[in-house]
Amino acid sequence: MITRNFFLFLSQNKFIKNKATKWGPKIGAKQVIAGTTIQEAMEKAAELNKHGLVCTVDHLGEFVYNKDEAIDSANYCVRTLDAIAESGVNCNLSLKLTQLGLDIDRNLCRDNMLRILETAKKHNIFVRIDMEDYSHLDATLDILQELRQSYDSVGTAIQAYLHRAEKDVQNLKGTNIRLIKGAYKESPEVAYQDKKEIDGNYLKIIKTHLLNGSYAAIATHDHNIINEVKAFTKENNIPKDQFEFQMLYGFRNELQKEIANEGYKMRVYIPFGEDWYGYFMRRLAERPQNVTFALRGLLSK
Ligand code: FDA
């Protein structure tokens, strides 16, 4: 049986990743990944903007082995910010600190972020640090805190499956936070394993952050959660400009447009780049139905 754990195992397997890159288009990756170049990502963002959707782009890449690769990754983020400004799309940037050298040298990673944020400030573009697995959480929050001493337009994401999520959200009062259920495999010592408990904690941290008066990006494809958030914000007079919904590119496209048509800000997360493998495997792990993408791709010519 194809299980969540199986795909999460595959997402971290570097040998299979190297082999898999060749057959990406065949297994349907292109339905959820917006091409390999900045130009393609900008075209997709412009297209979505036409439908009233705003965007965030993420240059995929997770395993960075040396300083030069980390600096290259940061340069790529800078070029992406320049391209967003030049093309005039309504779009911001998402990135991962491991791409920028978090596992190599924390100072290198912070310096890369400072360079990116200086460019972002010049263009007035927000930068979101995606949250990775638990082993990177403290380092990510420490770096964020340091960056926020000089830059406002930077935030991160908090995962509701973690027991400590509520405490982290309280500590991040006043920060623009993406709230998510969480995509990695974590141990019962640190994370809820039961879907009901995760959903319960998810709603709890969303409400906490909103009632704190902070900006929330509610990133989920779960219509039940979305409906609860709509009702909660109405009941509590939380203005529509204090939060946004987010979904991944290629998922629930009709619902994305529906939400935007109702006057909510709806942001689409557009991943692009050659290094699509880990991202794609995590999506298969979340929702076995996504495997039909892959099978359809394999069976078609
Ligand atoms: P979940 O997968 O729990 O589904 C709940 C219900 O929603 C399903 O039972 C079904 O009814 C419905 N549903 C879900 N998907 C559907 C579909 N495609 N079609 C029809 N119905 C569907 N994670 C992380 O650890 N760090 C991060 O930084 C981010 N960043 C991020 C950004 C954005 C924009 C999104 C949308 C997600 C992330 N994530 C993430 C991933 C996140 O943590 C989580 O793993 C996935 O979003 C899956 O959980 P959902 O909340 O979408 O619903």
Coordinates of C-alpha atoms and ligand atoms in Angstrom, one line a residue:
M1 CA 0.0 0.0 0.0
I2 CA 1.2 3.5 -0.9
T3 CA 1.6 5.3 2.4
R4 CA 2.4 8.8 3.6
N5 CA 5.6 7.5 5.2
F6 CA 6.7 5.9 1.9
F7 CA 6.5 9.1 0.0
L8 CA 8.1 11.0 2.9
F9 CA 11.0 8.5 2.8
L10 CA 11.3 9.0 -1.0
S11 CA 11.3 12.8 -0.5
Q12 CA 14.5 12.5 1.4
N13 CA 16.2 9.9 -0.7
K14 CA 19.0 11.6 -2.6
F15 CA 19.9 8.6 -4.8
I16 CA 16.3 8.2 -6.1
K17 CA 16.1 12.0 -6.4
N18 CA 19.0 12.0 -8.8
K19 CA 17.5 9.3 -10.9
A20 CA 14.0 10.8 -10.8
T21 CA 14.8 14.2 -12.1
K22 CA 14.8 12.7 -15.7
W23 CA 11.3 11.4 -15.5
G24 CA 9.7 14.4 -13.7
P25 CA 7.6 15.5 -16.6
K26 CA 6.4 11.9 -17.1
I27 CA 5.0 11.6 -13.6
G28 CA 2.9 14.7 -13.7
A29 CA 5.2 17.0 -11.9
K30 CA 4.5 19.8 -14.4
Q31 CA 0.9 20.0 -13.2
V32 CA 2.1 21.3 -9.8
I33 CA 5.4 22.9 -10.8
A34 CA 5.5 26.0 -12.9
G35 CA 8.4 25.2 -15.1
T36 CA 12.1 25.4 -14.5
T37 CA 13.0 29.1 -15.2
I38 CA 12.3 32.5 -13.6
Q39 CA 10.7 33.5 -16.9
E40 CA 8.2 30.6 -16.7
A41 CA 7.4 31.4 -13.1
M42 CA 6.7 35.0 -14.0
E43 CA 4.5 34.0 -16.9
K44 CA 2.4 31.7 -14.6
A45 CA 2.2 34.5 -11.9
A46 CA 1.0 37.0 -14.6
E47 CA -1.6 34.5 -15.7
L48 CA -2.9 33.9 -12.2
N49 CA -2.9 37.7 -11.5
K50 CA -5.4 38.0 -14.4
H51 CA -7.8 35.8 -12.4
G52 CA -7.5 38.0 -9.3
L53 CA -5.0 35.7 -7.6
V54 CA -1.8 37.0 -6.1
C55 CA 1.3 34.8 -5.9
T56 CA 4.4 33.8 -4.2
V57 CA 7.2 32.1 -6.1
D58 CA 9.6 29.5 -4.7
H59 CA 12.8 28.4 -6.5
L60 CA 12.9 24.7 -5.5
G61 CA 16.0 23.3 -4.0
E62 CA 16.7 21.6 -0.7
F63 CA 20.0 19.9 -0.5
V64 CA 22.8 22.4 -0.6
Y65 CA 26.2 20.9 0.1
N66 CA 28.7 23.8 0.1
K67 CA 29.2 27.5 0.6
D68 CA 29.3 28.2 -3.2
E69 CA 25.9 26.5 -3.8
A70 CA 24.4 28.4 -0.9
I71 CA 25.7 31.7 -2.4
D72 CA 24.4 30.7 -5.8
S73 CA 21.0 30.0 -4.3
A74 CA 20.9 33.4 -2.7
N75 CA 21.9 35.1 -6.0
Y76 CA 19.1 33.3 -7.7
C77 CA 16.6 34.7 -5.1
V78 CA 18.0 38.1 -5.8
R79 CA 17.5 37.6 -9.5
T80 CA 14.0 36.4 -8.9
L81 CA 13.1 39.5 -6.8
D82 CA 14.5 41.7 -9.6
A83 CA 12.4 39.7 -12.1
I84 CA 9.2 40.2 -10.0
A85 CA 9.9 43.9 -9.9
E86 CA 10.7 44.2 -13.6
S87 CA 7.7 42.2 -14.8
G88 CA 5.3 44.0 -12.4
V89 CA 3.5 40.9 -11.3
N90 CA 1.7 40.9 -7.9
C91 CA 3.9 38.3 -6.3
N92 CA 6.3 37.8 -3.4
L93 CA 9.1 35.3 -2.6
S94 CA 9.2 32.2 -0.5
L95 CA 12.4 30.4 0.3
K96 CA 14.0 27.8 2.5
L97 CA 17.0 28.5 4.8
T98 CA 18.7 25.2 4.1
Q99 CA 19.0 26.4 0.5
L100 CA 20.9 29.4 1.8
G101 CA 23.4 27.3 3.8
L102 CA 21.6 26.8 7.2
D103 CA 23.2 23.4 7.5
I104 CA 26.7 24.6 6.5
D105 CA 27.2 27.8 8.5
R106 CA 24.5 29.8 10.2
N107 CA 26.3 33.1 9.7
L108 CA 26.6 32.4 6.0
C109 CA 22.8 31.7 5.9
R110 CA 22.0 34.9 7.7
D111 CA 24.3 37.0 5.4
N112 CA 22.6 35.5 2.4
M113 CA 19.2 36.4 3.9
L114 CA 20.4 40.0 4.6
R115 CA 21.4 40.4 0.9
I116 CA 18.1 39.0 -0.3
L117 CA 16.1 41.3 2.1
E118 CA 18.1 44.4 1.0
T119 CA 16.9 43.7 -2.6
A120 CA 13.4 42.9 -1.4
K121 CA 13.3 46.2 0.5
K122 CA 14.4 48.1 -2.6
H123 CA 11.5 46.6 -4.6
N124 CA 9.1 46.6 -1.7
I125 CA 8.5 42.8 -1.8
F126 CA 7.7 40.6 1.1
V127 CA 9.9 37.5 1.7
R128 CA 8.5 34.4 3.5
I129 CA 10.8 31.8 5.0
D130 CA 9.2 28.3 4.6
M131 CA 9.3 26.1 7.6
E132 CA 11.3 22.9 7.2
D133 CA 11.5 19.9 9.5
Y134 CA 11.7 20.1 13.2
S135 CA 15.5 20.0 13.4
H136 CA 15.6 23.4 11.7
L137 CA 12.9 25.1 13.7
D138 CA 14.9 26.8 16.4
A139 CA 17.6 28.0 14.0
T140 CA 14.9 29.4 11.7
L141 CA 13.2 31.3 14.4
D142 CA 16.5 32.7 15.8
I143 CA 17.5 33.9 12.3
L144 CA 14.1 35.4 11.7
Q145 CA 14.3 37.3 15.0
E146 CA 17.7 38.7 14.0
L147 CA 16.5 39.7 10.5
R148 CA 13.4 41.4 11.9
Q149 CA 15.6 43.8 13.9
S150 CA 16.5 45.4 10.5
Y151 CA 13.6 44.4 8.1
D152 CA 9.8 44.3 8.6
S153 CA 8.9 42.6 5.4
V154 CA 10.0 39.1 6.4
G155 CA 8.0 36.3 8.0
T156 CA 8.0 32.5 8.4
A157 CA 5.5 29.6 8.7
I158 CA 4.3 27.8 11.8
Q159 CA 3.2 24.1 11.7
A160 CA 0.1 23.2 13.6
Y161 CA 1.2 19.6 14.0
L162 CA 3.9 20.7 16.5
H163 CA 3.0 20.7 20.2
R164 CA 4.8 24.0 20.6
A165 CA 3.0 25.8 17.8
E166 CA 0.7 27.9 20.0
K167 CA 3.7 29.1 22.1
D168 CA 5.6 30.0 18.9
V169 CA 2.6 31.9 17.5
Q170 CA 2.3 33.9 20.8
N171 CA 6.0 34.8 20.6
L172 CA 5.5 35.9 17.0
K173 CA 2.8 38.4 17.8
G174 CA 3.0 41.3 15.2
T175 CA 4.8 39.1 12.6
N176 CA 3.2 38.1 9.3
I177 CA 3.0 34.3 9.7
R178 CA 1.9 31.6 7.3
L179 CA -0.1 29.0 9.3
I180 CA 0.0 25.5 8.1
K181 CA -0.7 21.9 9.2
G182 CA 2.9 20.8 8.5
A183 CA 4.3 18.6 5.8
Y184 CA 7.2 16.6 7.3
K185 CA 7.4 13.3 9.2
E186 CA 7.9 14.2 12.9
S187 CA 8.0 12.0 16.0
P188 CA 5.1 11.8 18.5
E189 CA 7.4 13.5 21.1
V190 CA 7.2 16.8 19.2
A191 CA 4.2 16.5 16.9
Y192 CA 0.5 15.4 16.9
Q193 CA 0.0 12.3 14.7
D194 CA -3.8 12.3 14.7
K195 CA -5.5 14.3 12.0
K196 CA -8.3 15.5 14.3
E197 CA -5.7 16.8 16.8
I198 CA -3.7 18.5 14.1
D199 CA -6.9 20.2 12.7
G200 CA -7.9 21.3 16.2
N201 CA -4.6 22.8 16.9
Y202 CA -4.6 24.4 13.4
L203 CA -7.8 26.3 14.1
K204 CA -6.5 27.2 17.5
I205 CA -3.3 28.9 16.3
I206 CA -5.1 30.6 13.5
K207 CA -7.6 32.2 16.0
T208 CA -4.8 33.1 18.4
H209 CA -2.8 34.9 15.7
L210 CA -5.8 36.7 14.4
L211 CA -7.1 37.8 17.8
N212 CA -3.6 39.0 18.6
G213 CA -4.1 41.5 15.7
S214 CA -1.4 39.9 13.6
Y215 CA -1.4 39.2 9.9
A216 CA -2.1 35.6 9.1
A217 CA -1.6 33.7 5.8
I218 CA -3.8 30.7 6.2
A219 CA -2.3 28.1 3.8
T220 CA -4.5 25.1 3.4
H221 CA -6.6 23.3 0.8
D222 CA -9.1 22.2 3.5
H223 CA -12.5 23.7 2.7
N224 CA -13.7 23.0 6.3
I225 CA -10.9 25.1 7.8
I226 CA -11.4 27.8 5.2
N227 CA -15.1 28.0 6.0
E228 CA -14.4 28.1 9.7
V229 CA -11.9 31.0 9.2
K230 CA -14.5 32.9 7.1
A231 CA -17.1 32.6 9.8
F232 CA -14.7 33.3 12.6
T233 CA -13.3 36.5 11.0
K234 CA -16.9 37.7 10.3
E235 CA -18.0 37.1 13.9
N236 CA -15.0 38.8 15.3
N237 CA -14.9 41.7 12.9
I238 CA -11.4 40.8 11.7
P239 CA -10.9 42.8 8.5
K240 CA -10.1 41.1 5.2
D241 CA -6.8 42.9 5.0
Q242 CA -5.5 41.2 8.2
F243 CA -5.3 37.8 6.6
E244 CA -5.1 35.9 3.3
F245 CA -5.6 32.4 2.1
Q246 CA -2.9 30.5 0.3
M247 CA -2.9 27.3 -1.8
L248 CA -0.3 25.5 -3.8
Y249 CA -0.1 25.9 -7.6
G250 CA -2.2 23.3 -9.4
F251 CA -4.4 22.4 -6.4
R252 CA -8.1 23.2 -6.1
N253 CA -7.9 25.8 -8.9
E254 CA -11.6 26.5 -9.0
L255 CA -11.8 27.0 -5.2
Q256 CA -8.9 29.4 -5.4
K257 CA -10.8 31.6 -7.9
E258 CA -14.0 31.3 -5.9
I259 CA -12.3 32.6 -2.8
A260 CA -10.8 35.5 -4.7
N261 CA -14.2 36.3 -6.2
E262 CA -15.6 36.5 -2.7
G263 CA -13.2 39.4 -2.0
Y264 CA -10.6 37.5 0.0
K265 CA -6.9 37.8 -0.8
M266 CA -6.0 34.4 -2.3
R267 CA -2.3 33.7 -2.8
V268 CA -1.0 30.9 -5.0
Y269 CA 2.4 29.4 -4.1
I270 CA 4.2 28.7 -7.3
P271 CA 7.2 26.3 -7.1
F272 CA 9.6 26.3 -10.0
G273 CA 13.1 25.0 -10.9
E274 CA 14.9 21.8 -11.7
D275 CA 15.0 20.5 -8.1
W276 CA 11.3 19.6 -7.9
Y277 CA 11.7 16.1 -6.5
G278 CA 11.3 16.5 -2.7
Y279 CA 8.5 19.0 -3.1
F280 CA 6.6 16.6 -5.4
M281 CA 7.0 13.6 -3.1
R282 CA 5.7 15.6 -0.1
R283 CA 2.6 16.5 -2.1
L284 CA 2.1 12.8 -2.9
A285 CA 2.5 11.9 0.8
E286 CA -0.2 14.4 1.8
R287 CA -2.8 13.2 -0.5
P288 CA -2.8 9.8 -2.1
Q289 CA -5.3 11.0 -4.7
N290 CA -2.4 13.1 -6.1
V291 CA -0.8 9.9 -7.2
T292 CA -3.4 9.9 -10.0
F293 CA -1.4 12.8 -11.5
A294 CA 1.7 10.6 -11.5
L295 CA 0.0 7.5 -12.9
R296 CA -1.8 9.5 -15.6
G297 CA 1.6 11.0 -16.6
L298 CA 3.2 7.6 -16.7
L299 CA 0.4 6.0 -18.8
S300 CA 0.1 8.9 -21.3
K301 CA 2.5 9.1 -24.2
Ligands
FDA1 P1 -5.2 18.2 4.2 O1 -4.2 17.6 3.3 O2 -5.2 17.9 5.7 O3 -6.6 18.0 3.6 C1 -7.8 18.2 4.3 C2 -9.0 18.0 3.5 O4 -9.1 19.0 2.5 C3 -9.0 16.7 2.7 O5 -9.5 15.6 3.5 C4 -9.9 17.0 1.5 O6 -11.3 17.0 1.9 C5 -9.5 18.5 1.2 N1 -8.5 18.6 0.2 C6 -7.2 18.7 0.4 N2 -6.5 18.8 -0.7 C7 -7.4 18.7 -1.7 C8 -7.3 18.7 -3.1 N3 -6.2 18.8 -3.8 N4 -8.5 18.6 -3.8 C9 -9.7 18.4 -3.2 N5 -9.8 18.4 -1.8 C10 -8.7 18.5 -1.1 N6 4.3 22.8 5.0 C11 5.4 22.9 5.8 O7 5.8 22.1 6.6 N7 6.2 24.1 5.7 C12 5.8 25.1 4.8 O8 6.5 26.1 4.8 C13 4.6 24.9 4.0 N8 4.2 25.9 3.2 C14 3.0 25.8 2.5 C15 2.5 26.8 1.7 C16 1.3 26.7 1.1 C17 0.8 27.8 0.3 C18 0.5 25.5 1.4 C19 -0.9 25.4 0.8 C20 1.0 24.5 2.1 C21 2.2 24.6 2.7 N9 2.7 23.5 3.5 C22 3.9 23.7 4.2 C23 2.1 22.2 3.5 C24 1.1 22.0 4.6 O9 1.8 22.0 5.8 C25 0.2 20.8 4.5 O10 1.1 19.7 4.5 C26 -0.6 20.7 3.2 O11 -1.1 22.0 2.9 C27 -1.7 19.7 3.3 O12 -2.6 20.1 4.3 P2 -4.0 20.9 4.0 O13 -4.1 21.8 5.1 O14 -3.9 21.5 2.6 O15 -5.1 19.8 4.0

